[in-house]
JSON list of C-alpha atoms in Angstrom, two decimals:
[
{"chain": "A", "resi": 1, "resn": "UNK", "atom": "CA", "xyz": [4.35, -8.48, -15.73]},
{"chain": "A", "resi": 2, "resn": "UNK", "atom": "CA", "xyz": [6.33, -8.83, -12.28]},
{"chain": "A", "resi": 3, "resn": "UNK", "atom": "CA", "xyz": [9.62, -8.48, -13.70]},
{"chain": "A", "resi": 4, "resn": "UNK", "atom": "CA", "xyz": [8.20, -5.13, -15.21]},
{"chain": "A", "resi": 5, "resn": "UNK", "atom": "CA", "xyz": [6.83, -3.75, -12.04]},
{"chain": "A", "resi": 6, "resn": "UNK", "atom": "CA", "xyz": [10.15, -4.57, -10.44]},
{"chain": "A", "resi": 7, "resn": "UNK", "atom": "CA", "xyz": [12.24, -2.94, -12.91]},
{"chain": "A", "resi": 8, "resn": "UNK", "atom": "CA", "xyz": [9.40, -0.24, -12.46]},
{"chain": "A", "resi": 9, "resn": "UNK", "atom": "CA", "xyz": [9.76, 0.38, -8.89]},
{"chain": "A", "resi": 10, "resn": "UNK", "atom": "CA", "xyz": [13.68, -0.09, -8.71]},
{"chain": "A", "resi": 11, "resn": "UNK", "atom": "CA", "xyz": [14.00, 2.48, -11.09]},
{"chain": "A", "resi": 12, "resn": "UNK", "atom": "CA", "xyz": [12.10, 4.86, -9.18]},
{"chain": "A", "resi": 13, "resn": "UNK", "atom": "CA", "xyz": [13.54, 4.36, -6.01]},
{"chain": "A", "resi": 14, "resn": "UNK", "atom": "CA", "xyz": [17.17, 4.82, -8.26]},
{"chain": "A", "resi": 15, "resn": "UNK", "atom": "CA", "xyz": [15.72, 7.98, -8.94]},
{"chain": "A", "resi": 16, "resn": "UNK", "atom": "CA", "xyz": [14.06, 9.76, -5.64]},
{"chain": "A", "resi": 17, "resn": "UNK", "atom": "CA", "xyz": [17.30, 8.46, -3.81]},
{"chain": "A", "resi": 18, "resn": "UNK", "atom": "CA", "xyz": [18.99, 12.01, -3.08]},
{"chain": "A", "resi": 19, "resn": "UNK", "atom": "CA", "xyz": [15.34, 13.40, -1.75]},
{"chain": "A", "resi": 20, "resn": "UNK", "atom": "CA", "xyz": [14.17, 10.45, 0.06]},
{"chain": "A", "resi": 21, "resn": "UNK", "atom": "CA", "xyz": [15.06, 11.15, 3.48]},
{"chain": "A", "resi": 22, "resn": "UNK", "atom": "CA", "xyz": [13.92, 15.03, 3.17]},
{"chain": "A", "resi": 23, "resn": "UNK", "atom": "CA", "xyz": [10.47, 13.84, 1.34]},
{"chain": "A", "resi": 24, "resn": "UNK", "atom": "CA", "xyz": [9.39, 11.52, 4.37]},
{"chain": "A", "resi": 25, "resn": "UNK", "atom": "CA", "xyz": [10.15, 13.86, 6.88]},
{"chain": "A", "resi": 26, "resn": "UNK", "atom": "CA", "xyz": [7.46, 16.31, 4.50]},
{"chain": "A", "resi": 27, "resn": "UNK", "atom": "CA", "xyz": [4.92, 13.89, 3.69]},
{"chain": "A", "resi": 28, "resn": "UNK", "atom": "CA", "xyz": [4.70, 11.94, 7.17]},
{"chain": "A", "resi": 29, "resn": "UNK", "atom": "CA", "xyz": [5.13, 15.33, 8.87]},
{"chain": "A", "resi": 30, "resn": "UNK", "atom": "CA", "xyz": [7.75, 13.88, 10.55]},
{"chain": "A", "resi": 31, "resn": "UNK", "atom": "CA", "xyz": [5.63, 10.85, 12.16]},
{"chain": "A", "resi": 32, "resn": "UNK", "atom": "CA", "xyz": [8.07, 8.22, 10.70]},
{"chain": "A", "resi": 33, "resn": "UNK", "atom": "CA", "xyz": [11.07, 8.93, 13.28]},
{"chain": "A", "resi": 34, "resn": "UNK", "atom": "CA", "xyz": [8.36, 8.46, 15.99]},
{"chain": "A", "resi": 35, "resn": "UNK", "atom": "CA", "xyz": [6.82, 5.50, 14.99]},
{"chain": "A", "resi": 36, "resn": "UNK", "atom": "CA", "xyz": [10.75, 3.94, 14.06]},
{"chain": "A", "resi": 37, "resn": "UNK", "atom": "CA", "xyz": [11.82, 4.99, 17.60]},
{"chain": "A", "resi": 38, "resn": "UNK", "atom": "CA", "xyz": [8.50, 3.75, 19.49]},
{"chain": "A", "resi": 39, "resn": "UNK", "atom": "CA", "xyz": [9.08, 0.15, 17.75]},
{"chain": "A", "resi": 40, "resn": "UNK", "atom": "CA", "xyz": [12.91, 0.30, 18.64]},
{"chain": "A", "resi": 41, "resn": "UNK", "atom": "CA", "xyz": [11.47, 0.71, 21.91]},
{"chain": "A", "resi": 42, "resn": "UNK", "atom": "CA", "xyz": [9.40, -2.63, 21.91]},
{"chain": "A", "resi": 43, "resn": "UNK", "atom": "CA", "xyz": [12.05, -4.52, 19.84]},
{"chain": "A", "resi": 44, "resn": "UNK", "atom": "CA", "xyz": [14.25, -3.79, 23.35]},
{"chain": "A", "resi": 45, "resn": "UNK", "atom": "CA", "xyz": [17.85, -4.54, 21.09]},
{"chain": "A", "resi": 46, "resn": "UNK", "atom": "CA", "xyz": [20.66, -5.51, 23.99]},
{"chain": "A", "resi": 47, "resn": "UNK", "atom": "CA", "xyz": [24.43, -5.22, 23.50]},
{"chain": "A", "resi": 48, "resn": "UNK", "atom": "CA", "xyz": [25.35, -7.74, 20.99]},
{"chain": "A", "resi": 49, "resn": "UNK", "atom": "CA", "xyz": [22.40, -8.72, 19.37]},
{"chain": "A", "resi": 50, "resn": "UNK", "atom": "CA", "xyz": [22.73, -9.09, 15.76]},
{"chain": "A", "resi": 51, "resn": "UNK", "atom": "CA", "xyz": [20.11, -7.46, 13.22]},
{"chain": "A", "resi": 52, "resn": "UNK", "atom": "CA", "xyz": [19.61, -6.80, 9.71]},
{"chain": "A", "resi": 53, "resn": "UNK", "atom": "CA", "xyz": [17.82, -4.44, 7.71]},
{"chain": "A", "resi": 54, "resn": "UNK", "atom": "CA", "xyz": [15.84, -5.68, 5.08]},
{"chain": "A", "resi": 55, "resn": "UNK", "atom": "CA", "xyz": [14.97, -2.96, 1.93]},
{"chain": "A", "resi": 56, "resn": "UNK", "atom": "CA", "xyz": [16.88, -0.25, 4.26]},
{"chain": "A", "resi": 57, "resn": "UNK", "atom": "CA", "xyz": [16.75, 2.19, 1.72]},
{"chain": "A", "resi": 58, "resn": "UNK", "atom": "CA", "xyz": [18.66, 5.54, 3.54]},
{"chain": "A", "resi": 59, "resn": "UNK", "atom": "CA", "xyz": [19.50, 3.15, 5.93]},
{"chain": "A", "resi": 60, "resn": "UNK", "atom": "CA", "xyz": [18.37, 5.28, 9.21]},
{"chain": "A", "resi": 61, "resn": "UNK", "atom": "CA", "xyz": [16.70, 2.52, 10.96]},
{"chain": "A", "resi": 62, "resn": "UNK", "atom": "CA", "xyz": [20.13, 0.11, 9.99]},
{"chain": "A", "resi": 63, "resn": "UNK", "atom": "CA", "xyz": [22.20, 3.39, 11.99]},
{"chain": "A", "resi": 64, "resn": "UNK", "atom": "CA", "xyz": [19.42, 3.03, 14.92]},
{"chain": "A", "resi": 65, "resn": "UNK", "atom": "CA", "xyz": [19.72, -1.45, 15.09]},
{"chain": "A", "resi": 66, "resn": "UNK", "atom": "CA", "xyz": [23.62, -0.42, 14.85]},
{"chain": "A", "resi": 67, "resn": "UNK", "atom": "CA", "xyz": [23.49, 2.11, 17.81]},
{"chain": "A", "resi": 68, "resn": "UNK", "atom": "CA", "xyz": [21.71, 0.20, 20.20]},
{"chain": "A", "resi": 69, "resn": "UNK", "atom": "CA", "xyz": [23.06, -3.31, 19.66]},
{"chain": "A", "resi": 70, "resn": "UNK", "atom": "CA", "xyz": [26.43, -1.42, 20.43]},
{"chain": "A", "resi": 71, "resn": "UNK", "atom": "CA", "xyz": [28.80, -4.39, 19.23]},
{"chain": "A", "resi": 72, "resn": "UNK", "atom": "CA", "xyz": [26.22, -6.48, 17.15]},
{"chain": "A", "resi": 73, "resn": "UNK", "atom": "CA", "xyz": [26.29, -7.88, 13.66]},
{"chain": "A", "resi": 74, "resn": "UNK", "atom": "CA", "xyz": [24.25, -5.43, 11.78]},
{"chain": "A", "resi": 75, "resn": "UNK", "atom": "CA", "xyz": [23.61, -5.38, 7.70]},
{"chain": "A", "resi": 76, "resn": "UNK", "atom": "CA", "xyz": [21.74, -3.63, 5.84]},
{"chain": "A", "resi": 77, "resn": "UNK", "atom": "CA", "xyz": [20.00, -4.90, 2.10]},
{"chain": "A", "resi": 78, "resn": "UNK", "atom": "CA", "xyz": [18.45, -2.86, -0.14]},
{"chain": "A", "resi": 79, "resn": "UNK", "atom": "CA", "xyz": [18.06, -3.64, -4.29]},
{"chain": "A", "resi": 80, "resn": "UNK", "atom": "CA", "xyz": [18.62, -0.24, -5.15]},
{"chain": "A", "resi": 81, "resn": "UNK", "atom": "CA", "xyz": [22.83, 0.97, -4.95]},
{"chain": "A", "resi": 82, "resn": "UNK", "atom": "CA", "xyz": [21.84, 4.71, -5.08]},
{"chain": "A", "resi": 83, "resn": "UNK", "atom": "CA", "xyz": [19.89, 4.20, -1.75]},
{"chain": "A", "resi": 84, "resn": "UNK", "atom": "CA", "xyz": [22.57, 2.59, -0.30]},
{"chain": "A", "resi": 85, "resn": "UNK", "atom": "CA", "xyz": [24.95, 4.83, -1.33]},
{"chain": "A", "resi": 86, "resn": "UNK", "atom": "CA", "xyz": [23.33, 7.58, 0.38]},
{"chain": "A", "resi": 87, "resn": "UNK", "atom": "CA", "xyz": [23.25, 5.63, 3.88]},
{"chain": "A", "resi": 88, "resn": "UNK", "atom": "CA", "xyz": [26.93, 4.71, 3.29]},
{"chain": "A", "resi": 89, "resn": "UNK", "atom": "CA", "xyz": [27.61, 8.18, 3.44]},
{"chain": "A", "resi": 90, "resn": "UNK", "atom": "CA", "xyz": [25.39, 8.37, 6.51]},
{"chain": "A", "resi": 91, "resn": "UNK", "atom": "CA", "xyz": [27.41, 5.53, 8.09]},
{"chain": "A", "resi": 92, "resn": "UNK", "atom": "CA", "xyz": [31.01, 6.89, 7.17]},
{"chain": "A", "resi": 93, "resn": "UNK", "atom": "CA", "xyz": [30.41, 10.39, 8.60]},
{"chain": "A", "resi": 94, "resn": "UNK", "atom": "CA", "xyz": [28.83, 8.37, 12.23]},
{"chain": "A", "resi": 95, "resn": "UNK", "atom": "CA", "xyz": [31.93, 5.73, 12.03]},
{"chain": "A", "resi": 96, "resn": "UNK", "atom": "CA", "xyz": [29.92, 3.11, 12.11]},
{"chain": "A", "resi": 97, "resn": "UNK", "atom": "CA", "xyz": [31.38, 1.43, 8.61]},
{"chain": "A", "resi": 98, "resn": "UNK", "atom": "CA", "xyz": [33.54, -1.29, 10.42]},
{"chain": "A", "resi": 99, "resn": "UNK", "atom": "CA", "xyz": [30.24, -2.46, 12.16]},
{"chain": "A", "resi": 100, "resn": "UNK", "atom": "CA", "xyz": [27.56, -2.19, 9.32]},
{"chain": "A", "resi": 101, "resn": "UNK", "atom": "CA", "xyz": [27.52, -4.26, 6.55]},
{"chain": "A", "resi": 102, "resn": "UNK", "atom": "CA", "xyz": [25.63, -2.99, 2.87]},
{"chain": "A", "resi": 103, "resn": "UNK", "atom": "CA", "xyz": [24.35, -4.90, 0.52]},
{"chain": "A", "resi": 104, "resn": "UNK", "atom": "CA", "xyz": [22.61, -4.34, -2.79]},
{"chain": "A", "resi": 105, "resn": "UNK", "atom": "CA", "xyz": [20.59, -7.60, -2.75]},
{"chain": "A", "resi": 106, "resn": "UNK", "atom": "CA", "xyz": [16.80, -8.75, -2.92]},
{"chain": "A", "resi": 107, "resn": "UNK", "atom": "CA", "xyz": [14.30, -9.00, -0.56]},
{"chain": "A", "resi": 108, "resn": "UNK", "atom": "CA", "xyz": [12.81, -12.14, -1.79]},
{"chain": "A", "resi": 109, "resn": "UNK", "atom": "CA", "xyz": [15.82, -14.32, -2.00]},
{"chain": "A", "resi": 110, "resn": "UNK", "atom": "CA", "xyz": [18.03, -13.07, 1.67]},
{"chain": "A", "resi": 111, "resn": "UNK", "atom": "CA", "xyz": [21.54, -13.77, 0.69]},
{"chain": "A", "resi": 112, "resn": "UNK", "atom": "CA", "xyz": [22.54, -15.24, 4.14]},
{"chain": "A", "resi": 113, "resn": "UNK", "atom": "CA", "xyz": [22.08, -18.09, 5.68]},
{"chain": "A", "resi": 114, "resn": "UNK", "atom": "CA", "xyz": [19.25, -19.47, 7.94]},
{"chain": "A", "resi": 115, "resn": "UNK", "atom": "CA", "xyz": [19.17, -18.73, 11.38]},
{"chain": "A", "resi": 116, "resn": "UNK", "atom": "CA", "xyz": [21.59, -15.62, 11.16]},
{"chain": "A", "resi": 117, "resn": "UNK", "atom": "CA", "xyz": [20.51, -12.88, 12.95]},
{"chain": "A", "resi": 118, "resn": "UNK", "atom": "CA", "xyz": [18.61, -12.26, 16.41]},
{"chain": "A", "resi": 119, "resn": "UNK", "atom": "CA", "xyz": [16.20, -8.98, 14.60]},
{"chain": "A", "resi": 120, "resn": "UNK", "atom": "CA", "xyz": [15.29, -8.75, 10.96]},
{"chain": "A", "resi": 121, "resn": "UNK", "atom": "CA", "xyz": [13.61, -5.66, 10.34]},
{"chain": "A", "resi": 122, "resn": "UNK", "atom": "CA", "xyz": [11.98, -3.98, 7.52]},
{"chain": "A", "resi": 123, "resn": "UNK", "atom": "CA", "xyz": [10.66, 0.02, 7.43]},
{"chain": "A", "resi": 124, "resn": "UNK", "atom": "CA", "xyz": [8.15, 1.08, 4.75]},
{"chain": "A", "resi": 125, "resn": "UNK", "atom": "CA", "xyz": [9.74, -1.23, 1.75]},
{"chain": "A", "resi": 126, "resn": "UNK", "atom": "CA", "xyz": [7.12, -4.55, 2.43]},
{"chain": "A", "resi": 127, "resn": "UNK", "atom": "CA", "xyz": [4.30, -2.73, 0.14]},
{"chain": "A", "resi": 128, "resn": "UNK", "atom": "CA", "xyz": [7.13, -2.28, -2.42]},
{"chain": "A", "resi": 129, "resn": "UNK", "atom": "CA", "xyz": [7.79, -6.21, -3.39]},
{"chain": "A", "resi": 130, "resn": "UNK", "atom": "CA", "xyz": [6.59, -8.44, -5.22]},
{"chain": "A", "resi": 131, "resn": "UNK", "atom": "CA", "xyz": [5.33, -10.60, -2.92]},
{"chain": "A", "resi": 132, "resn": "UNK", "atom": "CA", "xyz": [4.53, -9.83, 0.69]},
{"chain": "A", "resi": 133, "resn": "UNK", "atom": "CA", "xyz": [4.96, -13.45, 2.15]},
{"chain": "A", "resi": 134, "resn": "UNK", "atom": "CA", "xyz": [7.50, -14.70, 0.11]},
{"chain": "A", "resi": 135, "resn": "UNK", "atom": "CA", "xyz": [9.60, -11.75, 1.82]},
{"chain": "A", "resi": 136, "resn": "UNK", "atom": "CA", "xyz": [8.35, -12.39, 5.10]},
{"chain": "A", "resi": 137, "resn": "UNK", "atom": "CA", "xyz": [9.22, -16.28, 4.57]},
{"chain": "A", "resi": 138, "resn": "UNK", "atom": "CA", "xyz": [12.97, -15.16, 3.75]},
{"chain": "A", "resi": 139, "resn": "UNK", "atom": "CA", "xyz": [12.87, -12.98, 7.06]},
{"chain": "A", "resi": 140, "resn": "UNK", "atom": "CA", "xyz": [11.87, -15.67, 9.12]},
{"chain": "A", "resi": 141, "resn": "UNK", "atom": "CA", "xyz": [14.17, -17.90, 7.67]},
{"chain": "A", "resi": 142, "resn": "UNK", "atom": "CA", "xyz": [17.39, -16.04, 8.47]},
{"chain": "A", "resi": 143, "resn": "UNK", "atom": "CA", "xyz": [15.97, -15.00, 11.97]},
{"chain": "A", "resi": 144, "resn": "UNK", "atom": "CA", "xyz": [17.51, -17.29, 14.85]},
{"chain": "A", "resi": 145, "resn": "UNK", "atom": "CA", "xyz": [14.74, -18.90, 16.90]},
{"chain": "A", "resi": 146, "resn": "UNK", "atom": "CA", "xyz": [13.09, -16.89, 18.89]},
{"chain": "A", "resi": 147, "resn": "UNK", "atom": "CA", "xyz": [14.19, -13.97, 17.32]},
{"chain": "A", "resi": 148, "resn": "UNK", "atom": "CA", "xyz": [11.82, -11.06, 15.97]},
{"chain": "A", "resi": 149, "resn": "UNK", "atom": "CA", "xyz": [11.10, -10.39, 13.02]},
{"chain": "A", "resi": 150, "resn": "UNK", "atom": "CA", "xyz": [9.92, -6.54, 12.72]},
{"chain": "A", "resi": 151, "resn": "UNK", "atom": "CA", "xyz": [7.35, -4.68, 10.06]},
{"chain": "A", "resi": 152, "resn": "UNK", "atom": "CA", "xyz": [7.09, -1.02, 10.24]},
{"chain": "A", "resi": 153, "resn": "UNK", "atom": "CA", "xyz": [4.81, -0.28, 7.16]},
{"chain": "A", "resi": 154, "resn": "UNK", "atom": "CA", "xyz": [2.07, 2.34, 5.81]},
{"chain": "A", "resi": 155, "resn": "UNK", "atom": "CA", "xyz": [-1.67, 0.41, 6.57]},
{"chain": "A", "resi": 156, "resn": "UNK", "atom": "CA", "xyz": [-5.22, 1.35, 5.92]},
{"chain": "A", "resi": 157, "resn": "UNK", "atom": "CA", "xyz": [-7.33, 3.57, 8.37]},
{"chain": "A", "resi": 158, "resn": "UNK", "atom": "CA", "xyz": [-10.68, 1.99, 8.75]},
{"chain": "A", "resi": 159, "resn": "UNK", "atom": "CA", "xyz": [-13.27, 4.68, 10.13]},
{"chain": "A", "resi": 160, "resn": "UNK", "atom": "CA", "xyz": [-14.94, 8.03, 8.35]},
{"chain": "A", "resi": 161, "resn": "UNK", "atom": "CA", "xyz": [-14.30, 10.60, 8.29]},
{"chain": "A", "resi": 162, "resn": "UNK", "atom": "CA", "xyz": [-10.62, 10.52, 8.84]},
{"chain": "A", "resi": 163, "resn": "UNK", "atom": "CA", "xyz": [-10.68, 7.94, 6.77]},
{"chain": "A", "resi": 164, "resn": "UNK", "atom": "CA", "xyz": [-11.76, 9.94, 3.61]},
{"chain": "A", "resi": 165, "resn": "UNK", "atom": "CA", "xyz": [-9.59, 12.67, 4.54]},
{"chain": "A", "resi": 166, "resn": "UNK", "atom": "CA", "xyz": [-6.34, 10.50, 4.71]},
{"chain": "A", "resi": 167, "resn": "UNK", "atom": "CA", "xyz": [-6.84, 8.97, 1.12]},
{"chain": "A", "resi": 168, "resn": "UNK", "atom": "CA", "xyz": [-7.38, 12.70, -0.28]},
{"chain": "A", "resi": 169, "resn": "UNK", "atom": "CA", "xyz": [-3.95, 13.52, 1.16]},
{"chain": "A", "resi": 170, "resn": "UNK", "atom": "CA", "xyz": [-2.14, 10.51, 0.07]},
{"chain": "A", "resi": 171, "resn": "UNK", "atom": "CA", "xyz": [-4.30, 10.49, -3.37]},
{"chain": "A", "resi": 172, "resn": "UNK", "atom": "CA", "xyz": [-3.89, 13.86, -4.47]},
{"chain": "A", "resi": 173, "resn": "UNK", "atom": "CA", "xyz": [-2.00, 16.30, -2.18]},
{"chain": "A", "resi": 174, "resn": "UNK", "atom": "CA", "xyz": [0.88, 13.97, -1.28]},
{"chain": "A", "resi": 175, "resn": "UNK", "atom": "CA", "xyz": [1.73, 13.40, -5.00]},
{"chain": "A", "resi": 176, "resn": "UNK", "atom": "CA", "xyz": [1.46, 17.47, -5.76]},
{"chain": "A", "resi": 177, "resn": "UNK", "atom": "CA", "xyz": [4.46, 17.88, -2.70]},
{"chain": "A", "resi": 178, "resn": "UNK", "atom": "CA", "xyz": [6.40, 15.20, -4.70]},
{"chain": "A", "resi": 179, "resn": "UNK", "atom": "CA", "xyz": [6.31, 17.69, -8.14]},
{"chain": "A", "resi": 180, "resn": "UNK", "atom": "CA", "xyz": [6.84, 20.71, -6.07]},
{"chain": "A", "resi": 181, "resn": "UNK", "atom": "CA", "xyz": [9.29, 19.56, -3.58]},
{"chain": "A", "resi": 182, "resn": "UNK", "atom": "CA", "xyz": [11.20, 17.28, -5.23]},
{"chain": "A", "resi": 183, "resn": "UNK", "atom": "CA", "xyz": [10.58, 17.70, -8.99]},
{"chain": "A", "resi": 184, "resn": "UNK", "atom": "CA", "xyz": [9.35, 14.23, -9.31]},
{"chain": "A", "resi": 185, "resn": "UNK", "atom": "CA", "xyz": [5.38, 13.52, -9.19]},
{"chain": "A", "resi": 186, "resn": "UNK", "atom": "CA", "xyz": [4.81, 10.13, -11.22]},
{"chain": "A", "resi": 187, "resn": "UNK", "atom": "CA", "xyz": [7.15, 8.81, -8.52]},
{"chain": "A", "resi": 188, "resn": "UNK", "atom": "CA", "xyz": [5.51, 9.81, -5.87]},
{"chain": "A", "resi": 189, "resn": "UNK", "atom": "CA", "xyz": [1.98, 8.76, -7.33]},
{"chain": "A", "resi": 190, "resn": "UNK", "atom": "CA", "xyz": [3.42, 5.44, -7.17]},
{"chain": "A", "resi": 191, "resn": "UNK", "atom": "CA", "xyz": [3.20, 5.33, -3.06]},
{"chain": "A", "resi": 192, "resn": "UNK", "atom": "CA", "xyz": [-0.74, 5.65, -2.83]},
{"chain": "A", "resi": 193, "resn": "UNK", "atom": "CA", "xyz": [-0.81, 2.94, -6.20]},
{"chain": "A", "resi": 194, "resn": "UNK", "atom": "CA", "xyz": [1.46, 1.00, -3.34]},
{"chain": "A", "resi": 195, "resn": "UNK", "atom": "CA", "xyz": [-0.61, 0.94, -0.79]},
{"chain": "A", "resi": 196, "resn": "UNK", "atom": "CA", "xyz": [-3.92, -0.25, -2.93]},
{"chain": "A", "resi": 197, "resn": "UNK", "atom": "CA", "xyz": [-3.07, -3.77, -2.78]},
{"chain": "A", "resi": 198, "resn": "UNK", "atom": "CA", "xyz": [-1.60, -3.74, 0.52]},
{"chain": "A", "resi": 199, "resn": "UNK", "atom": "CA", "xyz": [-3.21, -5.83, 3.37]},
{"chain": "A", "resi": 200, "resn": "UNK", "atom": "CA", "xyz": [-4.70, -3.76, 6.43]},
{"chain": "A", "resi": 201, "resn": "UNK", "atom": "CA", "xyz": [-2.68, -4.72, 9.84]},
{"chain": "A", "resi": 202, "resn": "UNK", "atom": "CA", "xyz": [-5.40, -7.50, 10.24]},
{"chain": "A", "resi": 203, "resn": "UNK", "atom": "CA", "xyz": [-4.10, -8.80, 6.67]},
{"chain": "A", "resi": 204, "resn": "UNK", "atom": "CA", "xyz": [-0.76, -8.36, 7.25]},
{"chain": "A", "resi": 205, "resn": "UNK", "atom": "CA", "xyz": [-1.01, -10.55, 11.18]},
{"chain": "A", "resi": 206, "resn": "UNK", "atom": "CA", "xyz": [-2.48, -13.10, 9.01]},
{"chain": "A", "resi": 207, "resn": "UNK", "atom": "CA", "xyz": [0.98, -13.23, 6.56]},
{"chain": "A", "resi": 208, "resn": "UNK", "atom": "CA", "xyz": [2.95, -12.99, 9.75]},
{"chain": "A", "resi": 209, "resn": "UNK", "atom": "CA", "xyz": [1.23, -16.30, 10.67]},
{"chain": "A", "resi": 210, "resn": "UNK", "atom": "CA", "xyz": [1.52, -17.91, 7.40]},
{"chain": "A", "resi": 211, "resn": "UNK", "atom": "CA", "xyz": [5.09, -17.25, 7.02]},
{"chain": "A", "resi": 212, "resn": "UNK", "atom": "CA", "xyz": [5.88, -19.32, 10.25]},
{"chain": "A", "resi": 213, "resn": "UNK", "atom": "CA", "xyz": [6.18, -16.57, 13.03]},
{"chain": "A", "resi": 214, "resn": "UNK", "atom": "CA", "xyz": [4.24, -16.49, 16.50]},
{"chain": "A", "resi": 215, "resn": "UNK", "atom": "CA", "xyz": [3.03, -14.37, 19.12]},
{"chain": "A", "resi": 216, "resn": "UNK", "atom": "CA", "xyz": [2.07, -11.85, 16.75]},
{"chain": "A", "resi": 217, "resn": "UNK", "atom": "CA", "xyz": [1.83, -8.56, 18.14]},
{"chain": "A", "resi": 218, "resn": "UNK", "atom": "CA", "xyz": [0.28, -5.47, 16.11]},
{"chain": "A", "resi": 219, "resn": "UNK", "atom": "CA", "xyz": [-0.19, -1.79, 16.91]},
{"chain": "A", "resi": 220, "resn": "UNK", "atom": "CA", "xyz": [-1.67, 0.59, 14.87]},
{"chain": "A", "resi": 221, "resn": "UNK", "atom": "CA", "xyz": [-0.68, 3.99, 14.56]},
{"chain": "A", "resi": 222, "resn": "UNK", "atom": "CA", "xyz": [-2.08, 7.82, 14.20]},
{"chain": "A", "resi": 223, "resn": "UNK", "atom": "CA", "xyz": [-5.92, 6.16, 13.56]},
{"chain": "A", "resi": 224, "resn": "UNK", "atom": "CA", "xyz": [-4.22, 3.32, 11.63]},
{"chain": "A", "resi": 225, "resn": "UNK", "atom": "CA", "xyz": [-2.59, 5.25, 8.75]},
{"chain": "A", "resi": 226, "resn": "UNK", "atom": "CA", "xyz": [0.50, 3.28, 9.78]},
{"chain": "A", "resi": 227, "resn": "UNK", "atom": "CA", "xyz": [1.29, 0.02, 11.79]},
{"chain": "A", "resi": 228, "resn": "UNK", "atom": "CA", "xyz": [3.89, -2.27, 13.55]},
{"chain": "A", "resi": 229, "resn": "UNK", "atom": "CA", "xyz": [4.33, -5.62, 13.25]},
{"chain": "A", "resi": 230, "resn": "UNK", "atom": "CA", "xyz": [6.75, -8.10, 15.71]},
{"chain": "A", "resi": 231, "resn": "UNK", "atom": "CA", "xyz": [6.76, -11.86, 15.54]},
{"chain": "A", "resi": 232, "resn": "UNK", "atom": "CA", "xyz": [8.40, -14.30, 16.64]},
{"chain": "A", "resi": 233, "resn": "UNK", "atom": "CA", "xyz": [10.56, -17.60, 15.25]},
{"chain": "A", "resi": 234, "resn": "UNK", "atom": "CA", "xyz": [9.54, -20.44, 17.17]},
{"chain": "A", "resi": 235, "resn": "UNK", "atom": "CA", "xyz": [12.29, -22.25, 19.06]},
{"chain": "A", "resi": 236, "resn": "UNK", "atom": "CA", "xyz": [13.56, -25.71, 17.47]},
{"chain": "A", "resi": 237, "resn": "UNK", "atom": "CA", "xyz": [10.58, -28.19, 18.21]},
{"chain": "A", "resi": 238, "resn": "UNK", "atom": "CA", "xyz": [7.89, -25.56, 17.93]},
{"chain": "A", "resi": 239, "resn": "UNK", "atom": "CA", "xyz": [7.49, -25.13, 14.64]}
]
């Protein structure tokens, strides 16, 4: 049953690729490029720091971790090539190809070694695995200690009425921009099905914890429709 909703939800994001970045700008009204650049703010990236991108899609928050790390190791994973493809061409027309690394690879097995990289982020692709803390294990494995490891993810407001009103948009309305918009409404039906299972922020502080990282710091955003996640690989000895 896994392997089927895996093959379900690459093949969807195979598909969307082309109108992925213009669909989130429509149906976050935009809100994603202020939440990415208010946690680029608290991840404070200095000149050299290494990152990478885990499911980075488009890969606009890979071109951000490349930007402000200046001469840093950055890479970029993501299991579906079409995605990829797109942010290469992103990359290519910036310059940036000599300094950011692509690869078509999955979240739940990081094809690098422990301890690589000072960031490892991930944008609006945790609700999309298979499973949450076996991803969030893999990040903290390949972070260096003390280094951050960074959710930016879709959560679950908590109080009425905006709470009613924000499942009625991502239930129903979202879904009907997808078909008119983008031709494509089963795939966008799939994002509210996505965020069913999903763990509130409280939930997902608790898989932060379980998956090894400290000082846990979460902020919700816009009444809790979305939140950030930063924690922290303990320094040899501390874990």
């Amino acid at each position: 049953m896994e392997s089927e909703s895996k093959k379900h939800v690459h093949a969807l994001f195979e598909t969307i690729a082309p109108q992925y970045d213009f669909m989130n700008d429509v149906i976050s009204f935009r809100r994603h490029k202020a939440w990415r650049k208010y946690t680029m703010k608290q991840m404070k990236v200095e000149r050299g720091q290494s990152a990478l991108d885990v499911c980075s899609g488009t890969c606009d928050w890979t071109i951000d971790l490349a930007r402000a790390s200046e001469t840093g190791k950055v890479a970029g994973l993501d299991f579906s090539q079409n995605m990829l493809e797109v942010g290469a061409q992103k990359i290519n027309k910036l310059g940036l190809q000599k300094r950011i690394e692509l690869v078509q690879g999955n979240a739940m097995s990081l094809p690098f070694p422990d301890n690589s990289f000072d960031f490892v982020t991930i944008g609006f692709g945790l609700r999309n695995v298979p499973d949450y803390l076996q991803v969030l294990k893999e990040m903290h494995r390949v972070a260096r200690p003390g280094g951050k490891v960074v959710c930016l993810e879709l959560s679950k407001p908590s109080w009425q009425p905006f709470k009613g009103i924000y499942y009625l948009y991502f239930e129903h309305i979202m879904p009907l921009f997808g078909k008119l918009l983008a031709g494509r409404f089963k795939e966008y039906q799939w994002l509210p099905d996505s965020l069913k299972l999903f763990p509130d922020a409280r939930g997902l502080t608790k898989l932060f914890s379980q998956a090894g990282l400290q000082h846990i710091q979460a902020h919700p955003f816009f009444g809790g429709i979305a939140a950030l996640h930063i924690g922290t690989k303990g320094q040899v000895g501390e874990q």
